[in-house]
Amino acid sequence: MNKREVPYKIFLTENEMPKAWYNVCADIKCDPLLNPATHEPAKQEELEAVFSSECARQELNRRDDYIEIPAAVRDFYKMYRPSPLVRAYCLEKYLDTPAKIYYKFEGNNTSGSHKLNSAIAQAYYAKEQGLKGLTTETGAGQWGTALAMACGYFGLDLTVYMVRCSYEQKPQRKTLMTTYGANVIASPSETTEAGRRILAASPDYRSGSLGTAISEAVEAAVTSGGERRYSLGSVLNQVVLHQSVIGIESKRAMEKYDEYPDIIIGCAGGGSNLGGLMSEFMRDRLKGKAKPYFIAVEPMSCPSLTKGVFAYDFCDTGKVTPLAKMYTLGSGFVPAPTHAGGLRYHGMSPVISRLYHDGYIDEARAVSQTDVFDAAVRFARVEGILPAPESSHAIKVAIDEALKCKETGKRKTILFGLTGTGYFDLYAYERFLQGSMTDALPTNEALERSESDVPVV
Amino acid sequence: MNKREVPYKIFLTENEMPKAWYNVCADIKCDPLLNPATHEPAKQEELEAVFSSECARQELNRRDDYIEIPAAVRDFYKMYRPSPLVRAYCLEKYLDTPAKIYYKFEGNNTSGSHKLNSAIAQAYYAKEQGLKGLTTETGAGQWGTALAMACGYFGLDLTVYMVRCSYEQKPQRKTLMTTYGANVIASPSETTEAGRRILAASPDYRSGSLGTAISEAVEAAVTSGGERRYSLGSVLNQVVLHQSVIGIESKRAMEKYDEYPDIIIGCAGGGSNLGGLMSEFMRDRLKGKAKPYFIAVEPMSCPSLTKGVFAYDFCDTGKVTPLAKMYTLGSGFVPAPTHAGGLRYHGMSPVISRLYHDGYIDEARAVSQTDVFDAAVRFARVEGILPAPESSHAIKVAIDEALKCKETGKRKTILFGLTGTGYFDLYAYERFLQGSMTDALPTNEALERSESDVPVV
């Protein structure tokens, strides 16, 4: 083998792993969170009631472009990172494309996704602050599992409000979190005021939603007498910061072989994955050093970027959180019960939203559920890995772009994020293979009705 | 970091990956398989009716100590190998032991275990021979998934006879195999003479057993008009050969840091994992170059090495296979329905059996199910990875050995095989965490009754 030939998997050494996260908020116009009562920018002390102090500081940090990764977090990263940057030779051959396809695979850890990158950081800062524990919500369960692993590692307690329909459909996910010591409660629950109110209002809400679970988890934290804080796995600036490790590693791995992506593709639900994958590539673009083409992929069933409005809105259904400036479908929007649970969120990270609005993220593309699973199965058969439904949104578009290259004969370099594995999504695969999966799209009426709920700021 | 300091994970480069498997049968007295009718050593042409020609040849090869890994198999290996050799720093710290603990982690592929190493080789040789497909059996589903991935990759058809109780308890495993294109049939089934006979004899056998599923899969292959062959994921010499990639990689990874194991620990059901892990370390021992201490760990519920006899016996319940010289509990032995499905086999690889009988494998240790799960949960919390129940047998003994070092103050180097992940075993974890798991051990009477069935050769 020629020394310059790219291997199937590029691993950085421990010494090459990032020692700092990239904070894109230092390089862009970053909209503040607003206090929902006063519509004034949220202050650090307000955020500290909800998040750990360091996380609150990071949330508001517009100054430092790089923030050091604490040694204890770097040590934990070494247990499952660097994640491989894979050259998809088999997929290229299968598609018969001149394109070079790379993917950063974040699924090789027990949480099954990239979520662990931020979970361990948030748990570390809570531990450092002397807190007793954290609270959070989870939908499909990847974030809850990641935070359970992180809290288990640092000896923090954790209460997870799990959307009830997932709680009932995915008992394995609950067991996994319990194995790591978490206390898992089906949401809406009787343990919080928010939960009781929602249950009393309508038994229809019994199956729960992410927005409701967030309301419960935040309430549990702020009423804990200061012993606990709340932790969120996406949307926030701090999460995009922690996830930047994905893109920094990807860039270093590609540089080893003189490669640079022409197209960067990430699925986008709350934005944690795309925000992490783009990181230093976006920095290059902001600094005028390079101009990779960024594509955010979202489900047609929850099209916040492609059909939402760019406005201040609540992050939760119960309207207890600060307002964030983002592309939103309205905090009351209820997406169809599709299988990419991690993408069923009414809003989008303010960072991603701003970059998309200002044209730095070039394109948002909404894809249908059946097309996504078709791509997932084809990918699994040639590349071996069973992808998560969320990740498969990126696969679908990567395949489409590679096939365009086949038409045009252009040898583009494509990088996409393979955020996780689909071991807990086999019911969805079963439905797809049986031909009983549908594409439940929201009507224009439903979208309009929901957006009318967005507050005027 | 000092250059000689061992990282958390040691990865070989692609160029350092093995280009040949180690065939221990060239270096030991290796007992032949016998034709059950004549008690004569099975000939290649007899085995070729069951296995692909090259696999039959490898099964009988006592001459070549190294056998080249075909380029297509090496390419496939590159998609998920080299697997990491992990230095268990966190476990060492948690145990407060002077021991250095290493484990070779084989779970980072969609089949979730080391089984893929042999599956892809067996599928390749079938493809090369121009066969249409393969048949096999699966219990817990790891082997079936691995062979489904391998056959999907090479475009072979695959019929998997899945033990009915697993088929019903683990529908996700079935879906996973189907995703890779396999046809999965619950065993015993009406599709084979062996299945119909067993179903007619007693409805009690409806839940099935590995031994029965083997009978069905072999029958389906030999009655396919020459278009298909049978494939087995453990026990056989060819499987131990293919799995040697585990140990060869481990040894090379340790050599990079001037390390060599004092103790090597592997779980042993059919023997594929321990046989693979020991490979070149055993070669060193056979050649007098080193003397690592080998421990085979088995479940108390299925104690073939510790309570079985060393004799010729059938590999299946239906008594259609050749006779193998091995430690056996009798081919009619039915282990309690414990959760380490991959270790519930009445016999043991003839290679492992011979090495144990002749004292090269120093010790066999039987451990109880609840002790194993206790070790699994502790391991998961400190090392992050959720281990498979099978793998956790090795974890249990590795922890015990590390704690012995703590008592004696000896700084031993321990290597164990972490064969796979427990994503599909969460029901078992749930039972353990709830305190409702039991240790169902066989009575001496049951063991004696079963062994009386071993043929006198």
Coordinates of C-alpha atoms in Angstrom, one line a residue, chain A:
Chain A
M1 CA 0.0 0.0 0.0
N2 CA 1.2 3.5 -0.9
K3 CA 1.9 5.5 2.2
R4 CA -0.4 8.3 1.1
E5 CA -3.3 6.0 0.4
V6 CA -6.2 6.7 2.7
P7 CA -7.0 3.7 5.0
Y8 CA -10.5 2.5 5.6
K9 CA -10.5 4.2 9.0
I10 CA -8.4 7.1 10.1
F11 CA -7.7 7.2 13.9
L12 CA -5.9 10.1 15.5
T13 CA -3.5 9.2 18.3
E14 CA -4.2 10.4 21.8
N15 CA -1.7 13.2 21.4
E16 CA -3.5 14.4 18.3
M17 CA -6.9 14.6 20.1
P18 CA -8.2 18.1 20.6
K19 CA -7.3 19.9 23.9
A20 CA -9.8 22.7 23.3
W21 CA -13.3 23.0 22.0
Y22 CA -14.1 25.6 19.3
N23 CA -16.6 28.2 20.2
V24 CA -18.3 29.4 17.0
C25 CA -20.2 32.0 19.0
A26 CA -17.0 34.1 19.2
D27 CA -16.9 34.4 15.4
I28 CA -20.6 35.1 14.5
K29 CA -23.4 37.3 15.5
C30 CA -25.0 35.2 18.2
D31 CA -28.5 36.1 19.3
P32 CA -28.9 36.2 23.1
L33 CA -31.5 34.1 25.0
L34 CA -34.3 36.3 26.4
N35 CA -36.0 36.3 29.7
P36 CA -39.6 35.4 28.7
A37 CA -41.2 37.8 31.1
T38 CA -39.0 40.9 30.4
H39 CA -37.7 40.1 26.9
E40 CA -34.3 41.2 28.2
P41 CA -31.2 39.1 27.5
A42 CA -30.9 36.4 30.0
K43 CA -28.1 37.1 32.5
Q44 CA -25.6 34.6 33.8
E45 CA -27.2 34.5 37.3
E46 CA -30.5 33.6 35.8
L47 CA -29.0 30.8 33.8
E48 CA -27.1 29.6 36.9
A49 CA -30.4 28.7 38.5
V50 CA -31.0 26.2 35.7
F51 CA -27.5 25.1 34.6
S52 CA -24.2 24.6 36.4
S53 CA -22.2 27.8 36.7
E54 CA -19.6 26.9 34.1
C55 CA -22.2 25.7 31.7
A56 CA -24.1 29.0 32.1
R57 CA -20.8 30.9 31.5
Q58 CA -20.1 28.8 28.4
E59 CA -23.7 29.4 27.2
L60 CA -23.1 33.2 27.2
N61 CA -19.4 33.2 26.1
R62 CA -19.0 35.3 22.9
R63 CA -15.4 36.1 23.5
D64 CA -13.2 33.0 23.6
D65 CA -12.9 31.2 20.3
Y66 CA -11.3 28.2 22.0
I67 CA -12.1 26.8 25.4
E68 CA -9.9 24.3 27.1
I69 CA -11.3 20.8 27.6
P70 CA -10.7 19.8 31.2
A71 CA -8.2 17.0 31.8
A72 CA -10.8 14.7 33.4
V73 CA -13.1 15.1 30.3
R74 CA -10.1 14.5 28.0
D75 CA -9.4 11.3 30.0
F76 CA -13.0 10.1 29.6
Y77 CA -12.9 10.9 25.9
K78 CA -9.9 8.6 25.6
M79 CA -12.2 5.7 26.6
Y80 CA -14.2 6.0 23.4
R81 CA -12.5 8.6 21.3
P82 CA -11.0 9.5 18.9
S83 CA -13.9 8.2 16.9
P84 CA -12.9 6.8 13.5
L85 CA -13.1 8.9 10.4
V86 CA -14.2 6.3 7.8
R87 CA -13.5 6.4 4.1
A88 CA -16.5 4.7 2.7
Y89 CA -14.7 2.7 0.0
C90 CA -17.5 0.1 -0.1
L91 CA -20.2 2.6 -0.5
E92 CA -18.3 4.5 -3.2
K93 CA -17.9 1.2 -5.1
Y94 CA -21.5 0.2 -4.7
L95 CA -22.6 3.6 -6.0
D96 CA -20.0 3.6 -8.7
T97 CA -19.3 7.2 -8.0
P98 CA -16.1 9.3 -8.6
A99 CA -16.9 11.1 -5.3
K100 CA -14.8 10.4 -2.2
I101 CA -17.1 9.8 0.7
Y102 CA -16.0 10.1 4.3
Y103 CA -18.0 9.8 7.5
K104 CA -17.3 10.5 11.1
F105 CA -18.7 7.6 13.1
E106 CA -19.8 8.5 16.6
G107 CA -21.7 5.3 17.4
N108 CA -18.9 3.2 19.0
N109 CA -19.8 3.9 22.6
T110 CA -22.5 2.4 24.7
S111 CA -24.8 5.4 24.5
G112 CA -24.8 4.7 20.8
S113 CA -24.3 8.3 19.6
H114 CA -22.3 11.5 19.8
K115 CA -24.4 12.7 22.8
L116 CA -21.8 11.5 25.2
N117 CA -19.4 14.3 24.1
S118 CA -21.5 16.9 25.8
A119 CA -22.9 14.7 28.6
I120 CA -19.5 14.0 30.1
A121 CA -18.6 17.8 30.0
Q122 CA -21.9 18.8 31.6
A123 CA -21.5 16.1 34.3
Y124 CA -17.9 17.1 35.0
Y125 CA -18.8 20.8 35.6
A126 CA -21.7 19.8 37.9
K127 CA -19.3 17.6 39.9
E128 CA -16.7 20.3 40.1
Q129 CA -19.4 22.7 41.5
G130 CA -20.2 20.2 44.2
L131 CA -23.7 19.5 43.0
K132 CA -25.5 16.3 44.0
G133 CA -26.9 15.5 40.6
L134 CA -28.6 16.5 37.4
T135 CA -32.0 16.2 35.8
T136 CA -32.8 15.9 32.1
E137 CA -35.3 14.6 29.6
T138 CA -34.9 12.1 26.9
G139 CA -37.0 11.1 23.9
A140 CA -35.5 8.1 21.9
G141 CA -33.1 7.6 24.8
Q142 CA -29.7 8.3 23.4
W143 CA -29.2 11.5 25.4
G144 CA -30.6 10.0 28.6
T145 CA -28.2 7.0 28.2
A146 CA -25.3 9.3 27.5
L147 CA -26.0 11.4 30.6
A148 CA -26.5 8.3 32.7
M149 CA -23.1 7.0 31.7
A150 CA -21.5 10.4 32.5
C151 CA -23.2 10.8 35.9
G152 CA -22.5 7.2 36.8
Y153 CA -18.8 7.9 36.0
F154 CA -18.6 10.9 38.3
G155 CA -20.9 9.6 41.0
L156 CA -23.7 12.1 40.4
D157 CA -27.4 11.2 40.7
L158 CA -29.5 11.6 37.7
T159 CA -33.3 11.8 37.1
V160 CA -34.4 11.3 33.5
Y161 CA -37.9 12.3 32.4
M162 CA -38.5 10.0 29.5
V163 CA -41.3 10.7 27.0
R164 CA -43.9 8.1 28.0
C165 CA -44.5 6.7 24.6
S166 CA -40.7 5.9 24.3
Y167 CA -40.7 4.7 27.9
E168 CA -43.3 2.1 27.0
Q169 CA -42.0 1.3 23.5
K170 CA -38.3 1.0 24.5
P171 CA -38.0 -0.7 27.9
Q172 CA -34.4 -1.6 27.0
R173 CA -33.4 2.0 26.9
K174 CA -34.8 2.5 30.3
T175 CA -32.9 -0.6 31.6
L176 CA -29.7 0.7 30.0
M177 CA -30.0 4.0 31.9
T178 CA -30.9 2.2 35.1
T179 CA -27.7 0.0 34.7
Y180 CA -25.7 3.2 34.9
G181 CA -27.6 4.2 38.0
A182 CA -30.2 6.7 36.6
N183 CA -33.7 7.1 38.0
V184 CA -36.0 7.1 35.0
I185 CA -39.5 8.5 35.2
A186 CA -42.2 8.4 32.5
S187 CA -43.3 11.9 31.4
P188 CA -45.8 13.4 31.9
S189 CA -45.6 12.4 35.5
E190 CA -47.2 13.2 38.8
T191 CA -43.8 14.2 40.3
T192 CA -43.9 17.7 39.0
E193 CA -46.3 20.6 38.9
A194 CA -45.9 20.8 35.1
G195 CA -46.6 17.1 34.7
R196 CA -49.7 17.2 36.9
R197 CA -51.0 20.2 35.1
I198 CA -50.6 18.6 31.7
L199 CA -52.2 15.3 32.9
A200 CA -55.1 17.1 34.4
A201 CA -55.7 19.2 31.3
S202 CA -56.0 16.3 28.9
P203 CA -55.5 12.6 29.1
D204 CA -54.5 12.9 25.5
Y205 CA -51.2 14.2 26.5
R206 CA -50.4 11.1 28.4
S207 CA -48.0 9.8 25.7
G208 CA -45.9 12.8 26.3
S209 CA -43.5 15.0 24.2
L210 CA -40.0 16.2 24.4
G211 CA -41.3 19.7 25.2
T212 CA -43.2 18.4 28.1
A213 CA -40.4 16.4 29.5
I214 CA -38.1 19.4 29.3
S215 CA -40.6 21.4 31.4
E216 CA -40.6 18.6 34.0
A217 CA -36.9 18.2 34.2
V218 CA -36.3 22.0 34.5
E219 CA -38.8 22.2 37.3
A220 CA -37.2 19.3 39.1
A221 CA -33.9 21.0 39.0
V222 CA -35.0 24.5 40.0
T223 CA -37.0 23.1 42.9
S224 CA -34.2 21.0 44.3
G225 CA -33.0 23.5 46.8
G226 CA -29.9 24.2 44.7
E227 CA -28.6 20.6 44.9
R228 CA -29.3 19.8 41.2
R229 CA -29.2 21.5 37.9
Y230 CA -30.7 20.8 34.5
S231 CA -28.8 19.4 31.5
L232 CA -29.8 19.5 27.9
G233 CA -28.4 17.4 25.1
S234 CA -28.9 19.7 22.1
V235 CA -30.0 23.2 20.9
L236 CA -27.8 25.2 23.4
N237 CA -24.6 26.9 22.5
Q238 CA -22.7 25.0 25.2
V239 CA -23.7 21.7 23.5
V240 CA -22.5 22.9 20.1
L241 CA -19.3 23.9 21.8
H242 CA -18.7 20.5 23.4
Q243 CA -19.7 18.7 20.2
S244 CA -17.0 20.6 18.2
V245 CA -14.7 17.8 19.1
I246 CA -16.4 15.9 16.2
G247 CA -15.4 18.4 13.6
I248 CA -12.0 19.2 15.0
E249 CA -11.1 15.5 15.0
S250 CA -12.5 15.1 11.5
K251 CA -10.5 18.0 10.1
R252 CA -7.2 16.7 11.7
A253 CA -7.8 13.2 10.4
M254 CA -8.5 14.5 6.8
E255 CA -5.4 16.8 7.0
K256 CA -3.2 13.8 7.5
Y257 CA -4.1 12.7 4.0
D258 CA -4.3 16.2 2.4
E259 CA -8.1 15.9 2.2
Y260 CA -10.6 18.7 2.6
P261 CA -14.4 18.3 2.2
D262 CA -16.2 20.0 -0.6
I263 CA -19.6 19.2 0.9
I264 CA -20.4 18.7 4.6
I265 CA -23.7 17.0 5.5
G266 CA -25.3 16.6 8.9
C267 CA -28.7 15.6 10.1
A268 CA -30.2 18.4 12.2
G269 CA -32.9 18.0 14.9
G270 CA -31.8 20.3 17.7
G271 CA -28.5 20.9 15.9
S272 CA -26.0 19.2 18.2
N273 CA -24.5 17.0 15.6
L274 CA -24.3 19.4 12.6
G275 CA -23.1 22.1 15.0
G276 CA -20.3 19.7 16.2
L277 CA -19.4 18.4 12.8
M278 CA -19.1 21.8 11.1
S279 CA -17.0 23.4 13.9
E280 CA -13.5 24.2 12.4
F281 CA -14.7 23.8 8.9
M282 CA -17.2 26.6 9.6
R283 CA -14.4 28.5 11.2
D284 CA -12.4 28.2 7.9
R285 CA -15.5 29.5 6.1
L286 CA -16.1 32.4 8.4
K287 CA -12.4 33.4 8.1
G288 CA -12.5 33.1 4.4
K289 CA -10.0 30.3 4.3
A290 CA -12.2 27.7 2.6
K291 CA -15.7 27.4 1.4
P292 CA -17.1 24.0 2.0
Y293 CA -20.8 23.6 1.1
F294 CA -22.9 22.8 4.2
I295 CA -26.2 20.9 4.0
A296 CA -28.5 20.5 7.0
V297 CA -30.8 17.5 6.6
E298 CA -34.1 17.4 8.5
P299 CA -37.2 15.1 8.3
M300 CA -40.1 16.3 6.2
S301 CA -42.3 15.5 9.2
C302 CA -40.5 18.2 11.4
P303 CA -39.2 20.8 8.9
S304 CA -38.1 23.6 11.2
L305 CA -35.4 25.0 8.8
T306 CA -37.3 24.5 5.6
K307 CA -40.8 25.5 6.8
G308 CA -40.3 27.2 10.1
V309 CA -40.0 30.9 10.9
F310 CA -36.8 32.6 12.3
A311 CA -38.1 34.1 15.5
Y312 CA -37.8 34.1 19.3
D313 CA -39.7 31.1 20.7
F314 CA -39.8 28.9 23.8
C315 CA -37.6 25.8 23.9
D316 CA -40.3 23.8 25.6
T317 CA -44.0 23.1 25.5
G318 CA -44.7 24.3 29.0
K319 CA -43.2 27.7 28.2
V320 CA -40.9 27.8 31.2
T321 CA -37.6 28.2 29.4
P322 CA -35.9 31.4 28.1
L323 CA -36.8 32.4 24.6
A324 CA -34.3 31.5 21.9
K325 CA -34.0 33.1 18.4
M326 CA -34.3 30.1 16.1
Y327 CA -36.1 28.5 13.2
T328 CA -39.2 27.2 14.9
L329 CA -42.4 25.5 14.0
G330 CA -43.9 26.8 17.2
S331 CA -43.4 25.3 20.7
G332 CA -46.8 23.6 20.5
F333 CA -46.0 21.8 17.2
V334 CA -46.4 18.0 17.5
P335 CA -44.6 16.1 14.8
A336 CA -45.9 12.8 13.5
P337 CA -44.7 9.8 15.5
T338 CA -41.8 9.0 13.1
H339 CA -38.9 6.8 14.0
A340 CA -36.2 9.4 14.1
G341 CA -37.0 10.5 17.7
G342 CA -33.9 12.6 17.9
L343 CA -35.1 14.9 15.2
R344 CA -38.6 15.5 16.4
Y345 CA -38.0 18.9 17.9
H346 CA -40.0 22.1 17.0
G347 CA -37.0 24.4 17.0
M348 CA -33.3 24.5 16.0
S349 CA -30.1 25.4 17.7
P350 CA -29.7 29.3 17.6
V351 CA -26.2 28.8 16.2
I352 CA -27.4 26.7 13.3
S353 CA -30.3 29.0 12.8
R354 CA -28.2 32.1 12.6
L355 CA -25.7 30.5 10.3
Y356 CA -28.4 29.2 8.0
H357 CA -30.2 32.6 8.0
D358 CA -26.9 34.4 7.1
G359 CA -26.1 32.0 4.4
Y360 CA -23.1 30.2 5.9
I361 CA -25.1 27.0 6.0
D362 CA -25.8 26.8 2.3
E363 CA -28.8 24.6 2.2
A364 CA -31.4 22.8 4.3
R365 CA -33.0 19.8 2.8
A366 CA -36.0 17.9 4.1
V367 CA -36.2 14.2 3.3
S368 CA -39.0 11.6 3.7
Q369 CA -38.9 8.8 6.2
T370 CA -39.1 5.9 3.7
D371 CA -36.3 7.4 1.6
V372 CA -34.2 7.6 4.7
F373 CA -34.8 4.0 5.7
D374 CA -34.1 2.9 2.1
A375 CA -30.7 4.6 2.3
A376 CA -30.1 3.1 5.8
V377 CA -30.6 -0.4 4.6
R378 CA -28.4 0.0 1.6
F379 CA -25.7 1.6 3.7
A380 CA -25.9 -1.2 6.3
R381 CA -25.4 -3.9 3.7
V382 CA -22.4 -2.3 2.1
E383 CA -20.7 -0.5 5.0
G384 CA -21.6 -3.0 7.7
I385 CA -22.9 -0.5 10.3
L386 CA -26.6 -0.4 11.1
P387 CA -27.2 3.3 11.3
A388 CA -29.6 5.2 13.6
P389 CA -32.6 6.7 11.8
E390 CA -31.4 10.2 12.6
S391 CA -28.0 9.5 11.1
S392 CA -29.6 8.0 8.0
H393 CA -30.9 11.4 7.1
A394 CA -27.4 12.4 6.4
I395 CA -26.7 9.1 4.6
K396 CA -29.6 9.7 2.3
V397 CA -28.3 13.1 1.2
A398 CA -24.7 11.9 1.0
I399 CA -25.8 9.2 -1.4
D400 CA -27.8 11.7 -3.5
E401 CA -24.7 14.0 -3.7
A402 CA -22.5 11.1 -4.7
L403 CA -24.9 10.1 -7.4
K404 CA -24.8 13.7 -8.7
C405 CA -21.1 13.3 -9.0
K406 CA -21.6 10.2 -11.0
E407 CA -23.7 12.2 -13.4
T408 CA -21.4 15.2 -13.7
G409 CA -18.2 13.2 -13.4
K410 CA -16.9 15.5 -10.7
R411 CA -14.7 13.9 -8.0
K412 CA -16.0 15.8 -5.0
T413 CA -15.1 15.0 -1.4
I414 CA -18.1 14.5 0.8
L415 CA -18.1 14.3 4.6
F416 CA -21.1 13.4 6.6
G417 CA -21.8 12.7 10.2
L418 CA -22.8 9.2 11.2
T419 CA -24.1 10.1 14.6
G420 CA -25.1 6.7 15.9
T421 CA -26.3 3.2 15.7
G422 CA -29.8 1.8 15.2
Y423 CA -29.7 -1.2 17.7
F424 CA -32.8 0.2 19.5
D425 CA -34.6 1.1 16.3
L426 CA -35.2 -2.3 14.9
Y427 CA -38.9 -2.1 15.2
A428 CA -38.7 0.8 12.7
Y429 CA -36.5 -1.3 10.4
E430 CA -39.0 -4.1 10.7
R431 CA -41.8 -1.8 9.6
F432 CA -39.8 -0.6 6.7
L433 CA -38.8 -4.0 5.6
Q434 CA -42.4 -5.2 5.8
G435 CA -43.5 -2.2 3.7
S436 CA -45.8 -0.8 6.4
M437 CA -43.8 2.4 7.0
T438 CA -45.5 5.6 5.9
D439 CA -44.4 9.3 5.5
A440 CA -46.6 11.2 7.9
L441 CA -46.2 14.8 6.8
P442 CA -47.6 17.8 8.6
T443 CA -50.3 19.7 6.6
N444 CA -49.8 23.4 5.8
E445 CA -52.7 24.1 8.0
A446 CA -51.1 22.4 11.0
L447 CA -47.8 24.3 10.4
E448 CA -49.6 27.6 10.2
R449 CA -51.7 27.0 13.3
S450 CA -48.6 26.0 15.3
E451 CA -46.6 29.0 14.2
S452 CA -49.3 31.4 15.1
D453 CA -48.3 30.4 18.7
V454 CA -44.8 31.9 18.4
P455 CA -44.6 34.9 20.7
V456 CA -44.1 38.4 19.2
V457 CA -40.9 39.8 20.5

